PDB file of C-alpha atoms and ligand atoms in Angstrom:
ATOM      1  CA  MET C   1     -79.102 -12.311  62.862  1.00 84.00           C
ATOM      2  CA  HIS C   2     -81.066  -9.030  63.207  1.00 96.00           C
ATOM      3  CA  GLU C   3     -81.470  -5.667  61.472  1.00 97.00           C
ATOM      4  CA  LEU C   4     -79.742  -2.575  62.862  1.00 98.00           C
ATOM      5  CA  ILE C   5     -81.763   0.553  62.127  1.00 98.00           C
ATOM      6  CA  LEU C   6     -79.667   3.682  61.677  1.00 98.00           C
ATOM      7  CA  SER C   7     -80.457   6.884  63.720  1.00 98.00           C
ATOM      8  CA  ASN C   8     -82.188   9.529  61.774  1.00 97.00           C
ATOM      9  CA  ASP C   9     -79.372  12.059  62.108  1.00 96.00           C
ATOM     10  CA  ILE C  10     -76.355   9.661  61.591  1.00 98.00           C
ATOM     11  CA  LEU C  11     -74.127   9.852  58.515  1.00 98.00           C
ATOM     12  CA  ILE C  12     -71.879   6.856  57.809  1.00 98.00           C
ATOM     13  CA  THR C  13     -68.670   7.512  55.618  1.00 98.00           C
ATOM     14  CA  SER C  14     -65.787   5.834  54.060  1.00 98.00           C
ATOM     15  CA  LYS C  15     -63.075   6.876  51.758  1.00 98.00           C
ATOM     16  CA  THR C  16     -61.424   4.298  49.405  1.00 98.00           C
ATOM     17  CA  ASP C  17     -58.373   4.051  47.061  1.00 98.00           C
ATOM     18  CA  LEU C  18     -59.110   3.185  43.325  1.00 98.00           C
ATOM     19  CA  LYS C  19     -59.523  -0.276  44.175  1.00 98.00           C
ATOM     20  CA  GLY C  20     -62.237   0.090  46.969  1.00 98.00           C
ATOM     21  CA  ASN C  21     -59.660  -0.618  49.594  1.00 98.00           C
ATOM     22  CA  ILE C  22     -60.853   1.461  52.984  1.00 98.00           C
ATOM     23  CA  LEU C  23     -58.455   4.357  53.646  1.00 98.00           C
ATOM     24  CA  TYR C  24     -60.817   6.055  56.144  1.00 98.00           C
ATOM     25  CA  CYS C  25     -64.180   5.590  57.979  1.00 98.00           C
ATOM     26  CA  ASN C  26     -65.957   7.438  60.573  1.00 98.00           C
ATOM     27  CA  GLN C  27     -66.986   6.202  64.062  1.00 98.00           C
ATOM     28  CA  ALA C  28     -70.637   5.662  62.809  1.00 98.00           C
ATOM     29  CA  PHE C  29     -69.247   3.243  60.272  1.00 98.00           C
ATOM     30  CA  LEU C  30     -67.526   1.265  62.804  1.00 98.00           C
ATOM     31  CA  GLN C  31     -70.504   1.428  65.212  1.00 98.00           C
ATOM     32  CA  TYR C  32     -72.905  -0.021  62.606  1.00 98.00           C
ATOM     33  CA  ALA C  33     -70.485  -2.518  60.988  1.00 98.00           C
ATOM     34  CA  GLU C  34     -69.555  -3.774  64.439  1.00 98.00           C
ATOM     35  CA  TYR C  35     -65.775  -3.694  63.584  1.00 98.00           C
ATOM     36  CA  ASP C  36     -62.879  -2.150  65.192  1.00 96.00           C
ATOM     37  CA  GLU C  37     -60.903   0.262  62.941  1.00 95.00           C
ATOM     38  CA  ASN C  38     -57.998  -1.971  62.639  1.00 95.00           C
ATOM     39  CA  HIS C  39     -60.196  -4.688  61.125  1.00 96.00           C
ATOM     40  CA  VAL C  40     -61.420  -2.505  58.324  1.00 97.00           C
ATOM     41  CA  LEU C  41     -58.519  -0.069  57.289  1.00 97.00           C
ATOM     42  CA  PHE C  42     -56.887  -0.943  54.141  1.00 97.00           C
ATOM     43  CA  LYS C  43     -59.333  -4.085  53.653  1.00 97.00           C
ATOM     44  CA  PRO C  44     -61.562  -4.240  50.665  1.00 97.00           C
ATOM     45  CA  HIS C  45     -64.868  -2.748  50.894  1.00 96.00           C
ATOM     46  CA  ASN C  46     -66.630  -6.004  50.181  1.00 97.00           C
ATOM     47  CA  ILE C  47     -65.818  -6.888  53.605  1.00 97.00           C
ATOM     48  CA  ILE C  48     -69.440  -5.489  54.637  1.00 98.00           C
ATOM     49  CA  ARG C  49     -70.929  -7.082  51.548  1.00 98.00           C
ATOM     50  CA  HIS C  50     -74.215  -8.818  52.134  1.00 98.00           C
ATOM     51  CA  LYS C  51     -75.046 -11.831  49.921  1.00 97.00           C
ATOM     52  CA  ASP C  52     -78.607 -10.328  49.352  1.00 97.00           C
ATOM     53  CA  MET C  53     -77.047  -7.441  47.313  1.00 98.00           C
ATOM     54  CA  PRO C  54     -76.890  -7.928  43.527  1.00 98.00           C
ATOM     55  CA  ARG C  55     -73.556  -7.923  41.757  1.00 98.00           C
ATOM     56  CA  SER C  56     -75.083  -5.737  39.121  1.00 97.00           C
ATOM     57  CA  VAL C  57     -75.945  -3.066  41.560  1.00 98.00           C
ATOM     58  CA  PHE C  58     -72.166  -2.795  42.351  1.00 98.00           C
ATOM     59  CA  LYS C  59     -71.314  -2.938  38.734  1.00 97.00           C
ATOM     60  CA  LEU C  60     -73.457  -0.097  38.040  1.00 97.00           C
ATOM     61  CA  LEU C  61     -71.936   1.830  40.911  1.00 98.00           C
ATOM     62  CA  TRP C  62     -68.390   1.161  39.702  1.00 98.00           C
ATOM     63  CA  GLY C  63     -69.498   2.229  36.228  1.00 97.00           C
ATOM     64  CA  HIS C  64     -70.593   5.600  37.381  1.00 97.00           C
ATOM     65  CA  ILE C  65     -67.826   6.454  39.831  1.00 98.00           C
ATOM     66  CA  ALA C  66     -64.998   5.245  37.518  1.00 97.00           C
ATOM     67  CA  HIS C  67     -66.209   7.901  35.143  1.00 96.00           C
ATOM     68  CA  GLY C  68     -66.435  10.587  37.798  1.00 96.00           C
ATOM     69  CA  LYS C  69     -70.413  10.382  38.069  1.00 97.00           C
ATOM     70  CA  GLU C  70     -71.922  10.244  41.420  1.00 98.00           C
ATOM     71  CA  VAL C  71     -74.358   7.686  42.150  1.00 98.00           C
ATOM     72  CA  PHE C  72     -77.090   6.907  44.612  1.00 98.00           C
ATOM     73  CA  ALA C  73     -78.305   3.500  45.941  1.00 98.00           C
ATOM     74  CA  PHE C  74     -79.701   1.536  48.738  1.00 98.00           C
ATOM     75  CA  VAL C  75     -77.429  -1.030  50.009  1.00 98.00           C
ATOM     76  CA  LYS C  76     -77.831  -3.749  52.363  1.00 98.00           C
ATOM     77  CA  ASN C  77     -74.594  -4.336  54.487  1.00 98.00           C
ATOM     78  CA  LEU C  78     -73.334  -7.254  56.640  1.00 98.00           C
ATOM     79  CA  THR C  79     -71.772  -6.547  60.087  1.00 98.00           C
ATOM     80  CA  LYS C  80     -69.133  -8.565  61.731  1.00 98.00           C
ATOM     81  CA  LYS C  81     -71.443 -10.383  63.906  1.00 97.00           C
ATOM     82  CA  GLY C  82     -73.798 -11.474  61.125  1.00 97.00           C
ATOM     83  CA  ASN C  83     -76.412  -8.809  61.457  1.00 98.00           C
ATOM     84  CA  PHE C  84     -77.350  -6.259  58.716  1.00 98.00           C
ATOM     85  CA  TYR C  85     -78.454  -2.636  58.157  1.00 98.00           C
ATOM     86  CA  TRP C  86     -79.750  -0.863  55.297  1.00 98.00           C
ATOM     87  CA  VAL C  87     -78.367   2.492  54.188  1.00 98.00           C
ATOM     88  CA  PHE C  88     -79.243   5.095  51.568  1.00 98.00           C
ATOM     89  CA  ALA C  89     -75.736   5.837  49.963  1.00 98.00           C
ATOM     90  CA  ASN C  90     -74.129   8.414  47.583  1.00 98.00           C
ATOM     91  CA  PHE C  91     -70.877   7.459  46.185  1.00 98.00           C
ATOM     92  CA  THR C  92     -68.597  10.142  44.629  1.00 98.00           C
ATOM     93  CA  SER C  93     -64.940  10.254  43.100  1.00 98.00           C
ATOM     94  CA  ASN C  94     -61.977  12.110  44.532  1.00 97.00           C
ATOM     95  CA  TYR C  95     -59.695  14.031  42.348  1.00 97.00           C
ATOM     96  CA  ASP C  96     -55.979  15.292  42.393  1.00 96.00           C
ATOM     97  CA  ARG C  97     -55.245  18.898  41.271  1.00 97.00           C
ATOM     98  CA  ASN C  98     -54.651  17.657  37.564  1.00 97.00           C
ATOM     99  CA  ASN C  99     -58.409  16.176  37.719  1.00 95.00           C
ATOM    100  CA  ASN C 100     -57.306  12.617  37.710  1.00 97.00           C
ATOM    101  CA  ILE C 101     -59.479  10.302  39.945  1.00 98.00           C
ATOM    102  CA  ILE C 102     -57.489   9.291  43.057  1.00 98.00           C
ATOM    103  CA  GLY C 103     -60.232   7.504  44.946  1.00 98.00           C
ATOM    104  CA  TYR C 104     -63.724   7.327  46.046  1.00 98.00           C
ATOM    105  CA  TYR C 105     -65.990   8.548  48.834  1.00 98.00           C
ATOM    106  CA  SER C 106     -69.411   7.164  50.222  1.00 98.00           C
ATOM    107  CA  VAL C 107     -71.758   9.066  52.585  1.00 98.00           C
ATOM    108  CA  ARG C 108     -74.671   6.878  53.808  1.00 98.00           C
ATOM    109  CA  ARG C 109     -77.826   7.821  55.848  1.00 98.00           C
ATOM    110  CA  LYS C 110     -80.983   6.056  57.015  1.00 98.00           C
ATOM    111  CA  PRO C 111     -83.072   4.894  54.269  1.00 98.00           C
ATOM    112  CA  ASN C 112     -86.674   5.810  53.981  1.00 98.00           C
ATOM    113  CA  PRO C 113     -88.197   2.820  56.000  1.00 97.00           C
ATOM    114  CA  LYS C 114     -91.034   2.637  53.248  1.00 97.00           C
ATOM    115  CA  ALA C 115     -88.516   2.298  50.550  1.00 97.00           C
ATOM    116  CA  ILE C 116     -87.065  -1.075  51.910  1.00 97.00           C
ATOM    117  CA  HIS C 117     -89.877  -3.202  50.881  1.00 95.00           C
ATOM    118  CA  MET C 118     -89.715  -2.094  47.251  1.00 95.00           C
ATOM    119  CA  ILE C 119     -86.014  -2.154  47.050  1.00 97.00           C
ATOM    120  CA  SER C 120     -85.653  -5.515  48.427  1.00 97.00           C
ATOM    121  CA  ASN C 121     -88.286  -7.098  46.189  1.00 97.00           C
ATOM    122  CA  LEU C 122     -86.452  -5.430  43.300  1.00 97.00           C
ATOM    123  CA  TYR C 123     -82.821  -6.722  44.293  1.00 98.00           C
ATOM    124  CA  ASN C 124     -84.297 -10.246  44.960  1.00 98.00           C
ATOM    125  CA  GLU C 125     -85.721 -10.238  41.635  1.00 98.00           C
ATOM    126  CA  ILE C 126     -82.359  -8.978  39.953  1.00 98.00           C
ATOM    127  CA  LEU C 127     -80.373 -11.514  42.110  1.00 98.00           C
ATOM    128  CA  MET C 128     -82.577 -14.263  40.717  1.00 98.00           C
ATOM    129  CA  ILE C 129     -81.847 -13.200  37.150  1.00 98.00           C
ATOM    130  CA  GLU C 130     -78.216 -12.965  37.818  1.00 98.00           C
ATOM    131  CA  GLN C 131     -78.137 -16.467  38.974  1.00 96.00           C
ATOM    132  CA  GLN C 132     -80.026 -17.776  36.063  1.00 97.00           C
ATOM    133  CA  GLN C 133     -78.695 -15.394  33.176  1.00 97.00           C
ATOM    134  CA  GLY C 134     -75.547 -13.688  34.539  1.00 97.00           C
ATOM    135  CA  VAL C 135     -74.681 -10.164  35.777  1.00 97.00           C
ATOM    136  CA  ALA C 136     -74.654  -8.197  32.304  1.00 97.00           C
ATOM    137  CA  LYS C 137     -78.317  -9.340  31.647  1.00 98.00           C
ATOM    138  CA  ALA C 138     -79.467  -8.644  35.308  1.00 98.00           C
ATOM    139  CA  LYS C 139     -78.061  -5.099  35.108  1.00 97.00           C
ATOM    140  CA  GLU C 140     -79.949  -4.654  31.771  1.00 97.00           C
ATOM    141  CA  VAL C 141     -83.158  -5.779  33.313  1.00 97.00           C
ATOM    142  CA  LEU C 142     -82.495  -3.464  36.321  1.00 97.00           C
ATOM    143  CA  LEU C 143     -82.179  -0.333  34.039  1.00 97.00           C
ATOM    144  CA  ALA C 144     -84.864  -1.428  32.044  1.00 97.00           C
ATOM    145  CA  LYS C 145     -87.283  -1.512  34.966  1.00 96.00           C
ATOM    146  CA  VAL C 146     -86.010   1.773  36.140  1.00 96.00           C
ATOM    147  CA  ALA C 147     -86.439   3.292  32.650  1.00 96.00           C
ATOM    148  CA  ASP C 148     -90.065   1.792  32.273  1.00 95.00           C
ATOM    149  CA  ARG C 149     -91.049   3.901  35.203  1.00 93.00           C
ATOM    150  CA  GLY C 150     -89.600   7.024  33.263  1.00 95.00           C
ATOM    151  CA  PHE C 151     -86.515   7.289  35.510  1.00 96.00           C
ATOM    152  CA  GLU C 152     -82.704   7.264  35.228  1.00 96.00           C
ATOM    153  CA  PHE C 153     -81.036   5.296  37.992  1.00 97.00           C
ATOM    154  CA  ASN C 154     -80.185   7.984  40.265  1.00 98.00           C
ATOM    155  CA  GLU C 155     -83.589   9.838  39.870  1.00 97.00           C
ATOM    156  CA  PHE C 156     -85.249   6.360  40.644  1.00 97.00           C
ATOM    157  CA  MET C 157     -83.256   6.026  44.045  1.00 98.00           C
ATOM    158  CA  LEU C 158     -83.668   9.502  45.115  1.00 98.00           C
ATOM    159  CA  LYS C 159     -87.495   9.337  44.386  1.00 97.00           C
ATOM    160  CA  LEU C 160     -87.611   6.211  46.486  1.00 97.00           C
ATOM    161  CA  GLN C 161     -85.752   7.699  49.135  1.00 98.00           C
ATOM    162  CA  LYS C 162     -87.937  10.915  49.186  1.00 97.00           C
ATOM    163  CA  ASP C 163     -91.359   9.278  48.732  1.00 96.00           C
ATOM    164  CA  GLY C 164     -90.850   5.511  50.042  1.00 95.00           C
ATOM    165  CA  ASP C 165     -92.434   4.395  46.625  1.00 89.00           C
ATOM    166  CA  VAL C 166     -92.046   4.992  42.812  1.00 88.00           C
ATOM    167  CA  LYS C 167     -95.320   4.826  40.930  1.00 76.00           C
TER     168      LYS C 167
HETATM  169  C1  FMN L 201     -66.515   4.384  48.250  1.00 92.73           C
HETATM  170  C2  FMN L 201     -67.136   3.165  48.384  1.00 92.73           C
HETATM  171  C3  FMN L 201     -67.964   2.723  49.032  1.00 92.73           C
HETATM  172  C4  FMN L 201     -68.526   1.522  49.123  1.00 92.73           C
HETATM  173  N1  FMN L 201     -69.373   1.066  50.097  1.00 92.73           N
HETATM  174  C5  FMN L 201     -69.818  -0.393  50.040  1.00 92.73           C
HETATM  175  C6  FMN L 201     -70.612  -0.793  50.970  1.00 92.73           C
HETATM  176  O1  FMN L 201     -71.032  -0.065  52.020  1.00 92.73           O
HETATM  177  N2  FMN L 201     -71.175  -2.132  50.980  1.00 92.73           N
HETATM  178  C7  FMN L 201     -70.717  -2.983  49.985  1.00 92.73           C
HETATM  179  O2  FMN L 201     -71.166  -4.120  50.152  1.00 92.73           O
HETATM  180  N3  FMN L 201     -69.795  -2.315  48.974  1.00 92.73           N
HETATM  181  C8  FMN L 201     -69.465  -1.219  48.957  1.00 92.73           C
HETATM  182  N4  FMN L 201     -68.804  -0.748  47.921  1.00 92.73           N
HETATM  183  C9  FMN L 201     -68.402  -1.835  46.889  1.00 92.73           C
HETATM  184  C10 FMN L 201     -67.395  -2.544  47.067  1.00 92.73           C
HETATM  185  O3  FMN L 201     -66.162  -2.135  46.745  1.00 92.73           O
HETATM  186  C11 FMN L 201     -67.545  -3.854  46.059  1.00 92.73           C
HETATM  187  O4  FMN L 201     -67.602  -3.637  44.678  1.00 92.73           O
HETATM  188  C12 FMN L 201     -68.858  -4.576  46.383  1.00 92.73           C
HETATM  189  O5  FMN L 201     -68.840  -4.826  48.016  1.00 92.73           O
HETATM  190  C13 FMN L 201     -69.125  -5.980  45.865  1.00 92.73           C
HETATM  191  O6  FMN L 201     -68.009  -6.818  46.261  1.00 92.73           O
HETATM  192  P1  FMN L 201     -67.279  -7.584  44.915  1.00 92.73           P
HETATM  193  O7  FMN L 201     -66.620  -6.666  43.978  1.00 92.73           O
HETATM  194  O8  FMN L 201     -66.256  -8.464  45.653  1.00 92.73           O
HETATM  195  O9  FMN L 201     -68.447  -8.271  44.287  1.00 92.73           O
HETATM  196  C14 FMN L 201     -68.124   0.500  48.144  1.00 92.73           C
HETATM  197  C15 FMN L 201     -67.159   1.126  47.146  1.00 92.73           C
HETATM  198  C16 FMN L 201     -66.670   2.180  47.257  1.00 92.73           C
HETATM  199  C17 FMN L 201     -65.665   2.763  46.055  1.00 92.73           C
END
């Protein structure tokens, strides 16, 4: 079980329906997730969910995009072979011509390697709180930790990607 590191210039994309079923993914998605296209199309996106990822991060993600607000986050993903890879991801909503949300889109790039230490410590801490006190409490603590540093969630994630640390 080893870590796959994204190339500097690679963009991993996927498109989902309203429930998070994969409708489209690019070649880089398949390459890093170590899947064939027919194994992922129309499957729920949690097919690549890694157990180290806190549920509260995904809850926060859905809370944003379901209201048409983009969100940025570091995500650790699981590959078909049991390997893993970190990404820095942007999630957005797709609209029809009447402004109804009809699906979602994600673009992922190589995360700042310096950020991984901090984010995995943070996620581990949040995961522990989830196991002991539940997802709602963990999400509250996550947002409080970000706010204590003077940031909103997206600002925090963007700063971590840019600088590798948040003082
Ligand atoms: C556009 C889009 C992209 C997503 N990308 C990922 C991803 O790369 N990895 C992941 O674990 N979950 C991703 N998710 C979230 C999953 O849909 C799901 O909420 C998450 O894996 C948690 O699984 P669970 O809801 O079964 O707990 C994505 C969701 C959307 C809408």
